[in-house]
Short mmCIF file of C-alpha atoms in Angstrom, two decimals:
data_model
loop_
_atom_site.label_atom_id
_atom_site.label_comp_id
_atom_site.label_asym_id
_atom_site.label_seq_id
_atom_site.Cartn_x
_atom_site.Cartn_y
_atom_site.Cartn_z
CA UNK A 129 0.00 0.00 0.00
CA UNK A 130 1.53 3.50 -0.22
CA UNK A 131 0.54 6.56 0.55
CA UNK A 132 -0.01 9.93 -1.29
CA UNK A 133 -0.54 13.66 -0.50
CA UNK A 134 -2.24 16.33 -1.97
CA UNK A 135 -0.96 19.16 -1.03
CA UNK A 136 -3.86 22.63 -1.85
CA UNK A 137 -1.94 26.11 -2.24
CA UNK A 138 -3.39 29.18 -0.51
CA UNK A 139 -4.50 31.44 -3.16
CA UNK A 140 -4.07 34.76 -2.93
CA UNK A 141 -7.26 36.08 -0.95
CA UNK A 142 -9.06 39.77 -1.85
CA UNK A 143 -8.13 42.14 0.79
CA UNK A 144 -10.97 42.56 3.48
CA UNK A 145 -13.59 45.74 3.15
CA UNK A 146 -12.46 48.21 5.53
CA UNK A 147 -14.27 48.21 9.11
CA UNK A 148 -16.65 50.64 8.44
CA UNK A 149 -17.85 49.48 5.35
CA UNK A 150 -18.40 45.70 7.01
CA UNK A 151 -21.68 44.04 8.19
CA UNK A 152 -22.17 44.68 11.83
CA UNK A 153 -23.36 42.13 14.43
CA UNK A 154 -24.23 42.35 17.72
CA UNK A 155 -23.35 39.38 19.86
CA UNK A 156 -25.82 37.85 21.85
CA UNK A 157 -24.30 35.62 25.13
CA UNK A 158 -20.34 36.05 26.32
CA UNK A 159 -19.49 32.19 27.02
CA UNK A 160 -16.82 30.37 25.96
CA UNK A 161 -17.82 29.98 22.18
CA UNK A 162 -17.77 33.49 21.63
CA UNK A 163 -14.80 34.62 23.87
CA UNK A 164 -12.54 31.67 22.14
CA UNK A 165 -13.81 31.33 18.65
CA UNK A 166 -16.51 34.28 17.64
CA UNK A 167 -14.34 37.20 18.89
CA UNK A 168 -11.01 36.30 17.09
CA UNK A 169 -13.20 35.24 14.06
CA UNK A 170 -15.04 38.74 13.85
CA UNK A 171 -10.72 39.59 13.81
CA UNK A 172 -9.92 37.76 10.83
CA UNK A 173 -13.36 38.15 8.62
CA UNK A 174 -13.47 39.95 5.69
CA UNK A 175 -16.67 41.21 5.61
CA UNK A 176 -17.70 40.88 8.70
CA UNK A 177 -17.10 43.32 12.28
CA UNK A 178 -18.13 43.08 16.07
CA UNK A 179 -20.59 46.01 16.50
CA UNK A 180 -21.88 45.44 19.93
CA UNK A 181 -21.90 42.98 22.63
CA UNK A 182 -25.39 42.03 24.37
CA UNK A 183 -24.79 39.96 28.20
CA UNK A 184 -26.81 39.51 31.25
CA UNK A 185 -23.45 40.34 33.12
CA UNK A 186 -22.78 44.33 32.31
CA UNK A 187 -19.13 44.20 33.74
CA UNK A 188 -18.20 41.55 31.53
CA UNK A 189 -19.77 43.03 28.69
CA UNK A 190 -18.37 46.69 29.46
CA UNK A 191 -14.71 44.70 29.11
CA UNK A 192 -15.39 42.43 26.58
CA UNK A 193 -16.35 45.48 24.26
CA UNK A 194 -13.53 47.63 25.37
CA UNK A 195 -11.23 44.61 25.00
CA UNK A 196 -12.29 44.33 21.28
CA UNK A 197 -11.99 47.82 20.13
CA UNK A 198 -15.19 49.16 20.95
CA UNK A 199 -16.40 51.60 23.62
CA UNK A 200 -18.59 51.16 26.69
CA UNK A 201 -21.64 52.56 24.58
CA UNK A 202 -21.93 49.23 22.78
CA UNK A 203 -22.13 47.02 25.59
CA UNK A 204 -25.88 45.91 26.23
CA UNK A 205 -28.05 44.05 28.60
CA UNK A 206 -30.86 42.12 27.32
CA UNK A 207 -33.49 44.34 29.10
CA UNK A 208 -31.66 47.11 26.59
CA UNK A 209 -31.79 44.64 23.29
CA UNK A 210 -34.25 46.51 21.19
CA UNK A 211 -32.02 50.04 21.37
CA UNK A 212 -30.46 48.22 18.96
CA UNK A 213 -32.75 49.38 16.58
CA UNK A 214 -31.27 52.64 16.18
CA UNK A 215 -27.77 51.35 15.36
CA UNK A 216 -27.33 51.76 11.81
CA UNK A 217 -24.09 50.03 12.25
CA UNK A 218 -25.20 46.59 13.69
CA UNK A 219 -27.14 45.07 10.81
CA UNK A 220 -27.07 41.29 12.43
CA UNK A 221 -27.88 39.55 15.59
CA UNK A 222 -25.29 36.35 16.48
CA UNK A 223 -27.26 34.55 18.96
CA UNK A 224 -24.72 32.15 21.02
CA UNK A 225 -27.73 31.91 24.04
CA UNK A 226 -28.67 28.63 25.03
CA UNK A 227 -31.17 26.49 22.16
CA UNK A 228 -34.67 27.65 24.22
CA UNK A 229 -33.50 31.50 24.17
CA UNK A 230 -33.02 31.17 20.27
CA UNK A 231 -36.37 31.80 19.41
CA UNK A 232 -37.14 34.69 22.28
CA UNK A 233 -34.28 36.56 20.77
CA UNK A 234 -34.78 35.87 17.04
CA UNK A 235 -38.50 37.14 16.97
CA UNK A 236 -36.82 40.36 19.13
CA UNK A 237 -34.07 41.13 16.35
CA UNK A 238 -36.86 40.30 13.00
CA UNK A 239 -39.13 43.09 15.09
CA UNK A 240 -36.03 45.25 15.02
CA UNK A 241 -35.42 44.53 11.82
CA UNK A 242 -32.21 42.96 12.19
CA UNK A 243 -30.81 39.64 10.67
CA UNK A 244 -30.29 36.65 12.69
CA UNK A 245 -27.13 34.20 12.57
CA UNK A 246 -28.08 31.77 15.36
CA UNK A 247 -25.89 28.68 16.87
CA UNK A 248 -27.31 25.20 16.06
CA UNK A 249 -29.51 23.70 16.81
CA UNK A 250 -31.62 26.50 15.19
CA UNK A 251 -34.13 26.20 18.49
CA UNK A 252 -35.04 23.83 21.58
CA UNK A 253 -37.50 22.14 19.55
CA UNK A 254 -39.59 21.82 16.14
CA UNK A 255 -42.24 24.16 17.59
CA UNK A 256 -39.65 26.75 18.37
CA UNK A 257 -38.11 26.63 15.29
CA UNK A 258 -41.00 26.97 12.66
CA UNK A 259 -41.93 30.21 14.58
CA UNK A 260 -38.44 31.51 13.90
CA UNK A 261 -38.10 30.74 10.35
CA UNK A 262 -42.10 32.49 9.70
CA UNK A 263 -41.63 35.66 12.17
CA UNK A 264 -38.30 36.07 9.52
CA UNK A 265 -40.28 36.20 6.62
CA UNK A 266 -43.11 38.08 8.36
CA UNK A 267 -40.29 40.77 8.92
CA UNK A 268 -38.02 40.28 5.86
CA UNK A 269 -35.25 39.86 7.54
CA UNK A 270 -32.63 36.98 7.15
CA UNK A 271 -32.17 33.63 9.28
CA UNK A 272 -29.23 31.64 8.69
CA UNK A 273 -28.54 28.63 10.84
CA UNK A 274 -24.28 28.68 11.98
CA UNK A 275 -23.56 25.45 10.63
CA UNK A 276 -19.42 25.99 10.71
CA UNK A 277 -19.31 22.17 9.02
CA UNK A 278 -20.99 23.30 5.75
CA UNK A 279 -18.29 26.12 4.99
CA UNK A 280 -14.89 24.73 5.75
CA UNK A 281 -12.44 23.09 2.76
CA UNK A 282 -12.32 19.88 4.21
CA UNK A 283 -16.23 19.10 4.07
CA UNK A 284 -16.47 20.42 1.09
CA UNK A 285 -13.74 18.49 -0.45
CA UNK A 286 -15.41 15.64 0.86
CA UNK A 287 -18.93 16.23 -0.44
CA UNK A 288 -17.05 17.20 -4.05
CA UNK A 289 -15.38 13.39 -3.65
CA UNK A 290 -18.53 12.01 -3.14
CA UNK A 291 -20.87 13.92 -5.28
CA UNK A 292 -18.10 13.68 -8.56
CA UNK A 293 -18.10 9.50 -8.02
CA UNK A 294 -14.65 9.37 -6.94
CA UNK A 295 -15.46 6.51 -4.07
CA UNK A 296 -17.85 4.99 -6.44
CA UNK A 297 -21.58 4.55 -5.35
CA UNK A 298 -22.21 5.77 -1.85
CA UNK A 299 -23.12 2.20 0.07
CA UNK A 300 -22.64 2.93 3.73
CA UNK A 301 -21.58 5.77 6.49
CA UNK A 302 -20.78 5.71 10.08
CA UNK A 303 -20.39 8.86 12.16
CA UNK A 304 -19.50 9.31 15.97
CA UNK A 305 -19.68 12.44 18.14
CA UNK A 306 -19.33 11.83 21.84
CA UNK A 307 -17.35 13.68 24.48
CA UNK A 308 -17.68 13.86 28.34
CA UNK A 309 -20.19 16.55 30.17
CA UNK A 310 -19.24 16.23 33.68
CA UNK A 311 -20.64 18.69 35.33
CA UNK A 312 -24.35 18.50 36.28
CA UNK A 313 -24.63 21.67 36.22
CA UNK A 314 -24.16 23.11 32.47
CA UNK A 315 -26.67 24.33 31.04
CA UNK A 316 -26.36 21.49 28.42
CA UNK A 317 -27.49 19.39 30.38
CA UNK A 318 -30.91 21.16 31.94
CA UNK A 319 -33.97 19.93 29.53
CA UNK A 320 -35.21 23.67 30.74
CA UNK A 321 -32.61 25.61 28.49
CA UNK A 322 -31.14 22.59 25.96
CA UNK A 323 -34.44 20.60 25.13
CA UNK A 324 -32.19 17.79 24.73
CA UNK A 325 -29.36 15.77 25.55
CA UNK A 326 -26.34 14.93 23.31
CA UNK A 327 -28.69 14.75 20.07
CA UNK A 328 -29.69 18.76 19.99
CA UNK A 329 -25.72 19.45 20.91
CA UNK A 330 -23.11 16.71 19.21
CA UNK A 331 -25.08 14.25 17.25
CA UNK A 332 -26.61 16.92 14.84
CA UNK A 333 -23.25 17.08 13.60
CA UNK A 334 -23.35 13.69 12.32
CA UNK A 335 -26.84 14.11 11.17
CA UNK A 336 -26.29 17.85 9.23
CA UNK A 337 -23.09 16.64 7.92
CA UNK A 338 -24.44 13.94 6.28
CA UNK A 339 -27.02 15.29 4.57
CA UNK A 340 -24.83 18.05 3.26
CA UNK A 341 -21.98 15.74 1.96
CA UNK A 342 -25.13 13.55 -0.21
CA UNK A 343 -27.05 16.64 -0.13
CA UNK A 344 -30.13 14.13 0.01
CA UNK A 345 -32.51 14.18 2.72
CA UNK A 346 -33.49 10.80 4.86
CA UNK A 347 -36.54 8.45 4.17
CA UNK A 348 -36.91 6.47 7.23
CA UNK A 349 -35.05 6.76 10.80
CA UNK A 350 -34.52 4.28 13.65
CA UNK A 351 -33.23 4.68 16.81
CA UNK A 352 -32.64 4.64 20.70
CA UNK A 353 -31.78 6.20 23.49
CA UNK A 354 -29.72 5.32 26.51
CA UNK A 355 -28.91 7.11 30.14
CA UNK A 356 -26.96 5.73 32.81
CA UNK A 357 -29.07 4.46 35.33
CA UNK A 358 -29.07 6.99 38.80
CA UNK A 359 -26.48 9.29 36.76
CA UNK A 360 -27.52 13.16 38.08
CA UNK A 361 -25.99 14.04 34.85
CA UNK A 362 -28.98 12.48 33.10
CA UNK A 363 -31.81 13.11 35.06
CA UNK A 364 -33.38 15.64 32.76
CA UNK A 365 -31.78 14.60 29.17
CA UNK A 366 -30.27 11.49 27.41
CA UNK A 367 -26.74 10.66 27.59
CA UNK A 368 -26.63 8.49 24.44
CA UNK A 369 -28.53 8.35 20.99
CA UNK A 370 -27.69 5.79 18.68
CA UNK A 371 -29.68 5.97 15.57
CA UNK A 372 -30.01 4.73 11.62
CA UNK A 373 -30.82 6.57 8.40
CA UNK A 374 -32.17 5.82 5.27
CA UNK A 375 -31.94 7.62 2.08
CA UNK A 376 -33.77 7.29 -1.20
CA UNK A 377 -30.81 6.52 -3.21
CA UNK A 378 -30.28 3.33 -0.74
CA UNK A 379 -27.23 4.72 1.69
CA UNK A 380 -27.46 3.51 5.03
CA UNK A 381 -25.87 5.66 7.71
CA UNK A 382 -25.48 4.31 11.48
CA UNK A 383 -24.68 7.59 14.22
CA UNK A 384 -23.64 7.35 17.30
CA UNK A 385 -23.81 10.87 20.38
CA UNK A 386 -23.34 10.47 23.58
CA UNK A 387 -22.53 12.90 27.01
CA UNK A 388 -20.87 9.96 28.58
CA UNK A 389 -17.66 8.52 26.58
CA UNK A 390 -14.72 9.91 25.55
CA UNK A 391 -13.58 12.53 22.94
CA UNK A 392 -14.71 11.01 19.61
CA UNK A 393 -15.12 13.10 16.53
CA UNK A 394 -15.33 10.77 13.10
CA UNK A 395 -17.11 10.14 9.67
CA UNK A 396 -16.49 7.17 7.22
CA UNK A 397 -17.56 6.94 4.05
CA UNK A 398 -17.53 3.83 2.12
CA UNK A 399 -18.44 3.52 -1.80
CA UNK A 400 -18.04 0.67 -4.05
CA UNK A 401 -14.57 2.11 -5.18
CA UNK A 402 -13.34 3.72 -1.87
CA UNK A 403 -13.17 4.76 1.72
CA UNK A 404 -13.39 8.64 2.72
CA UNK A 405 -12.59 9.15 6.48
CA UNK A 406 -12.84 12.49 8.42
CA UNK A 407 -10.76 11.83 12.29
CA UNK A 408 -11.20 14.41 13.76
CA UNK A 409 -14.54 15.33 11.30
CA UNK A 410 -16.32 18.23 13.48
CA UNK A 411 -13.26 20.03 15.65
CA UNK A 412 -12.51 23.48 14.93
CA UNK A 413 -8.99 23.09 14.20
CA UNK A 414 -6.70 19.93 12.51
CA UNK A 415 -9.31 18.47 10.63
CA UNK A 416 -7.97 15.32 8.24
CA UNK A 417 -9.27 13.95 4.98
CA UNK A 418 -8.36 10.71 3.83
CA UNK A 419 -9.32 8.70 1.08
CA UNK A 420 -8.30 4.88 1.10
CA UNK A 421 -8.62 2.50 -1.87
CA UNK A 422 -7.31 -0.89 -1.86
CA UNK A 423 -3.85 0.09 -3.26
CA UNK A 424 -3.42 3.48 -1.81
CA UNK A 425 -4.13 5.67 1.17
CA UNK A 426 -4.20 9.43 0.48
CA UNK A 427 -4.48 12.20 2.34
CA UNK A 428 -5.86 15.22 1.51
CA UNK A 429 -4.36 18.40 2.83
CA UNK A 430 -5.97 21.82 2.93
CA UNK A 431 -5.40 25.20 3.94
CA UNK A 432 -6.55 25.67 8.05
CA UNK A 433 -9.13 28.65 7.79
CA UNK A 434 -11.10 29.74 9.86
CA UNK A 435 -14.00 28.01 10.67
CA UNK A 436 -16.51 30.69 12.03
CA UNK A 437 -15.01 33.77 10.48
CA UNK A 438 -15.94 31.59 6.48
CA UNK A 439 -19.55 31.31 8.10
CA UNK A 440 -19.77 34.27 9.21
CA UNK A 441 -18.16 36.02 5.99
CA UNK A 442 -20.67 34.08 4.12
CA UNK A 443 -23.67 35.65 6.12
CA UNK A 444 -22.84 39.27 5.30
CA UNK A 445 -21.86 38.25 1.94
CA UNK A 446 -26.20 37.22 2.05
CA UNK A 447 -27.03 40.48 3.58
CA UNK A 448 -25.09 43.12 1.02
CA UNK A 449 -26.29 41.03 -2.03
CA UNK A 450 -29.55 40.14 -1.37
CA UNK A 451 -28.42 36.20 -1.19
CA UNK A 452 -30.77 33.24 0.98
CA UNK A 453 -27.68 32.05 2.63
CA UNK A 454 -26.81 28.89 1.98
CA UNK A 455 -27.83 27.26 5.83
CA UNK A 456 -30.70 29.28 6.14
CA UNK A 457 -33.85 28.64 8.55
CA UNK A 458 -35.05 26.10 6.61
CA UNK A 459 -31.74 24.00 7.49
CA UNK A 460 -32.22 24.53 10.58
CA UNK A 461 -35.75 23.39 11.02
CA UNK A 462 -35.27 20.27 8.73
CA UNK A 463 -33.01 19.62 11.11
CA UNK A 464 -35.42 19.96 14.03
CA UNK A 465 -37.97 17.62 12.17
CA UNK A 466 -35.69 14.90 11.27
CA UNK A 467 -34.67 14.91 15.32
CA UNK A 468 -38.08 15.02 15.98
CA UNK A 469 -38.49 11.79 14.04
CA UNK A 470 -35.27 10.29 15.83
CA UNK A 471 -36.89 10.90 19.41
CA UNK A 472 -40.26 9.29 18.27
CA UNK A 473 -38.27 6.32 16.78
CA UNK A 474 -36.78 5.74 20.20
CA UNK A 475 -39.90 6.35 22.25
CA UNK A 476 -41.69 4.15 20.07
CA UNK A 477 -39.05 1.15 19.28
CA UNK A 478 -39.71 1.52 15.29
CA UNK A 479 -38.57 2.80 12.28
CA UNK A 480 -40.34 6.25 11.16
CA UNK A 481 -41.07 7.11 7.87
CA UNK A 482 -40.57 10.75 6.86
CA UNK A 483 -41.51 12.49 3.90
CA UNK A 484 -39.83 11.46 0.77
CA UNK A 485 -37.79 14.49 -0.67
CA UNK A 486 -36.34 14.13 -4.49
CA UNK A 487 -35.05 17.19 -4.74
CA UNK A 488 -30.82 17.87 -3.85
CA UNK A 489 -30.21 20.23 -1.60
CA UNK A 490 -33.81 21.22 -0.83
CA UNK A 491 -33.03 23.29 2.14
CA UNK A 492 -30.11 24.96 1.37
CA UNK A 493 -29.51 28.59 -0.25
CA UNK A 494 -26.86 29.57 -2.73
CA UNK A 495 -24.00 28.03 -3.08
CA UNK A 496 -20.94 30.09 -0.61
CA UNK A 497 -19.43 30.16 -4.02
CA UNK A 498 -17.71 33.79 -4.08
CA UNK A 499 -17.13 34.39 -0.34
CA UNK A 500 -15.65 30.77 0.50
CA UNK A 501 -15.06 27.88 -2.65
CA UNK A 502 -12.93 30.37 -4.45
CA UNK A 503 -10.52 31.12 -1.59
CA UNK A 504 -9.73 27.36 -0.96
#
């Protein structure tokens, strides 16, 4: 067997609009997403610039903003959230709240007439989430699910292997996200503010990712759940969801989330001609691509971007030119139904049919072809 690389140059990328001419967003929620990952990305983004800062904690948001250029005057309270109405400089919401606060704040910014970017999952639950996607449209503003998966180079090399035939015919996939939640505590893990367990917060990842690398939608799910018995961890949502997929064009994927093992983060593809494996598949940082045949093994190297600052980029990119972003709403709530379906397959103990979708990509906007393919 040997082994190959294939090395991707860093083309030369356009120079970045100047600050004041970028889309401004007001950040909703200063936890650890958005003090390690959204406030360097908003640093690096092209198109893209921290406006404001929105907290329940005032002191933190008073230094967060002054720490990140900006003055006292754009730190906000929630109590204070629709002020940001007059700001002709923040044309966005981010909200990084907890999943049940998505859909208080979203119907707050549409009123305002602001866009929403909002974490995934795109609410606590289906109800939730059809309410944000119609008060959007009611207001003509913008939703756009932050799925970071659908806009780096390394899933999209992978869906381009798959969708141009390189493995062959798609037969199988396998996908694990688990990792350890040890404190009973976090908000994660509190039916009250997640309304779910690992499925809302890891194991969308293998279900989203999926469906964008076939860019089909499922026909049938089956699944279970699983908590450890007398775990206080587990009291309010499941530790473990382990769960099949069908798809029209006869793939089978098998997923696997869970609260209560160890650091797992993988995807494997295998096609009649192939094998396509993502380890890790859904970090922020050091993902690797490898394709394995019988003869060779090779690996796929690509430039390390930024994860949140290409979604991000991509969601201004939407709001100056009039784009549906490519993970809008309607994602997001696909999303919501399909999990929907996976919790009644494991209440009941039987497969569920879902509706039978033909069309690719059915969901998604346009293609991040300008603000994100190009540079990669």
């Amino acid at each position: 067997m040997t082994h190959q690389n294939t090395a991707e140059r860093k083309d030369l990328q356009p120079l970045p609009k100047p600050k004041k001419e970028q889309v401004g967003y007001a950040v909703l929620g200063i936890g650890t997403l958005t003090i390690d990952e959204l406030l360097p990305a908003f640093a690096v983004g092209q198109r893209s610039k921290l406006a404001a800062v929105v907290s329940d904690d005032h002191e933190k948001a008073v230094a967060t903003a002054l720490a990140y250029g900006l003055t006292e005057a754009d730190a906000y309270d929630y109590d204070r959230f629709e002020e940001l109405q007059s700001r002709a400089d923040v044309h966005a919401v981010y909200i990084v709240l907890p999943n049940t606060l998505h859909r208080e704040y979203t119907e707050r910014a549409a009123k305002i007439g602001k866009h929403v970017l909002s974490e995934k999952p795109l609410a606590g639950n289906l109800e939730d989430a059809e309410a944000m996607v119609r008060v959007c449209a009611e207001h003509g503003v913008k939703l756009m699910t932050a799925y970071r998966c659908q806009y780096t180079p390394h899933h999209w090399r992978a869906r381009d292997l798959i969708q141009n035939g390189d493995l062959g015919r798609i037969k199988l996939i396998h996908s694990v996200n688990v990792q350890l939640e040890t404190d009973p505590d976090q908000w994660r893990l509190k039916d009250k503010l997640a309304g779910g367990g690992s499925l809302l917060d890891v194991g969308l990842y293998c279900l989203n990712t999926i469906r964008f690398l076939l860019a089909e939608e499922p026909s049938e799910v089956y699944a279970q759940t699983y908590s450890t018995p007398d775990d206080d961890r587990f009291k309010e949502v499941e530790e473990t969801v382990a769960w099949q997929m069908t798809f029209p064009s006869g793939v089978i994927a098998q997923c696997i989330c869970s609260y209560g093992a160890s650091h797992t983060r993988s995807l494997d593809v295998f096609g009649t001609d192939a094998r396509l494996t993502l380890d890790p598949a859904f970090d922020y940082t050091d993902l690797r691509l490898n394709v394995q045949t019988p003869e060779t093994v090779t690996e796929h190297r690509l430039p390390e971007m930024d994860q949140f600052a290409l979604e991000i980029d991509h969601f201004s990119a939407c709001i100056e030119e009039d784009r549906q972003p490519f993970t809008p709403g309607e994602e997001g709530l696909q999303d919501q139904k399909l999990m929907a379906a996976i919790y009644q397959s494991a209440r009941e103990g039987r497969p569920v049919k879902l509706e039978r979708i033909e069309k690719k990509d059915a969901f998604r906007g346009s293609l991040p072809n300008q603000d994100f393919a190009e540079r990669a």
